[in-house]
Short mmCIF file of C-alpha atoms in Angstrom, two decimals:
data_model
loop_
_atom_site.label_atom_id
_atom_site.label_comp_id
_atom_site.label_asym_id
_atom_site.label_seq_id
_atom_site.Cartn_x
_atom_site.Cartn_y
_atom_site.Cartn_z
CA MET A 1 0.00 0.00 0.00
CA ASP A 2 1.14 3.51 -0.76
CA PRO A 3 2.08 5.13 2.59
CA ASP A 4 1.02 8.57 1.34
CA HIS A 5 -2.43 7.42 0.20
CA LEU A 6 -4.15 8.35 3.47
CA LEU A 7 -2.56 11.80 3.52
CA ARG A 8 -3.51 12.48 -0.10
CA SER A 9 -7.07 11.31 0.54
CA PHE A 10 -7.35 13.49 3.65
CA LEU A 11 -6.01 16.55 1.80
CA GLY A 12 -8.59 16.04 -0.95
CA VAL A 13 -11.38 16.15 1.65
CA LEU A 14 -10.01 19.24 3.44
CA VAL A 15 -9.26 21.28 0.33
CA PRO A 16 -11.71 20.54 -2.50
CA ARG A 17 -10.23 20.49 -6.01
CA THR A 18 -6.82 19.73 -4.51
CA ARG A 19 -4.83 16.78 -5.74
CA ALA A 20 -1.68 15.73 -3.91
CA PHE A 21 1.02 13.65 -5.51
CA THR A 22 3.82 11.80 -3.79
CA ASP A 23 7.48 12.13 -4.68
CA ASN A 24 7.35 8.43 -5.57
CA PRO A 25 4.28 8.37 -7.84
CA SER A 26 2.68 5.24 -9.17
CA ALA A 27 1.93 4.80 -12.86
CA ALA A 28 -1.71 5.61 -12.09
CA ASP A 29 -0.70 8.87 -10.35
CA LEU A 30 1.42 9.90 -13.35
CA ASP A 31 -1.40 9.05 -15.74
CA ALA A 32 -3.81 11.17 -13.68
CA LEU A 33 -1.34 14.06 -13.54
CA THR A 34 -0.84 13.89 -17.31
CA ARG A 35 -4.60 13.91 -17.85
CA TYR A 36 -5.05 16.95 -15.57
CA VAL A 37 -2.38 18.91 -17.46
CA GLU A 38 -3.71 17.90 -20.89
CA GLN A 39 -7.26 18.89 -19.88
CA GLN A 40 -5.93 22.16 -18.44
CA GLN A 41 -7.32 21.30 -15.01
CA ILE A 42 -3.92 22.11 -13.53
CA ARG A 43 -1.13 24.27 -14.81
CA PRO A 44 2.53 23.79 -13.96
CA VAL A 45 4.07 26.96 -12.57
CA LEU A 46 7.45 27.75 -14.07
CA SER A 47 9.61 30.46 -12.62
CA GLU A 48 12.27 30.53 -15.30
CA VAL A 49 13.90 28.43 -18.03
CA LEU A 50 17.68 28.66 -17.94
CA ALA A 51 20.36 27.37 -20.31
CA MET A 52 22.65 24.71 -18.90
CA HIS A 53 25.55 27.18 -18.73
CA GLU A 54 23.47 29.14 -16.17
CA VAL A 55 23.51 26.28 -13.66
CA VAL A 56 25.44 28.36 -11.10
CA ARG A 57 22.80 31.07 -11.29
CA ALA A 58 20.09 28.43 -10.87
CA HIS A 59 21.73 27.19 -7.68
CA GLU A 60 22.04 30.75 -6.38
CA LEU A 61 18.34 31.40 -7.03
CA VAL A 62 17.32 28.21 -5.24
CA GLU A 63 19.61 28.87 -2.27
CA ARG A 64 18.33 32.44 -1.92
CA GLY A 65 14.74 31.16 -1.84
CA GLY A 66 11.53 32.95 -2.66
CA ILE A 67 11.13 31.36 -6.08
CA ARG A 68 7.54 30.83 -7.13
CA GLY A 69 7.41 27.86 -9.47
CA ARG A 70 10.08 25.61 -10.87
CA LEU A 71 13.41 26.44 -12.40
CA ILE A 72 14.05 24.49 -15.58
CA LEU A 73 17.52 23.77 -16.96
CA ASP A 74 17.21 23.45 -20.72
CA LEU A 75 19.87 21.00 -21.87
CA SER A 76 19.36 21.96 -25.51
CA LYS A 77 20.61 25.47 -24.73
CA ALA A 78 24.19 24.54 -23.90
#
């Protein structure tokens, strides 16, 4: 059994329209997440897309904190 199942279920009751995902998702969780994104029910929040040569800056931003969303390192922009 997924140890986070109870917590995710409880969160869904407390905060309607909330879906929680574990850091070790099952195939079913990933399928559901994909469906939510494709149906525009959820939207990933991206802070910034950086080229790989900006990796030091990315670390500085993360260490400083206060970032809203994810930092993406684009490996195609070497």
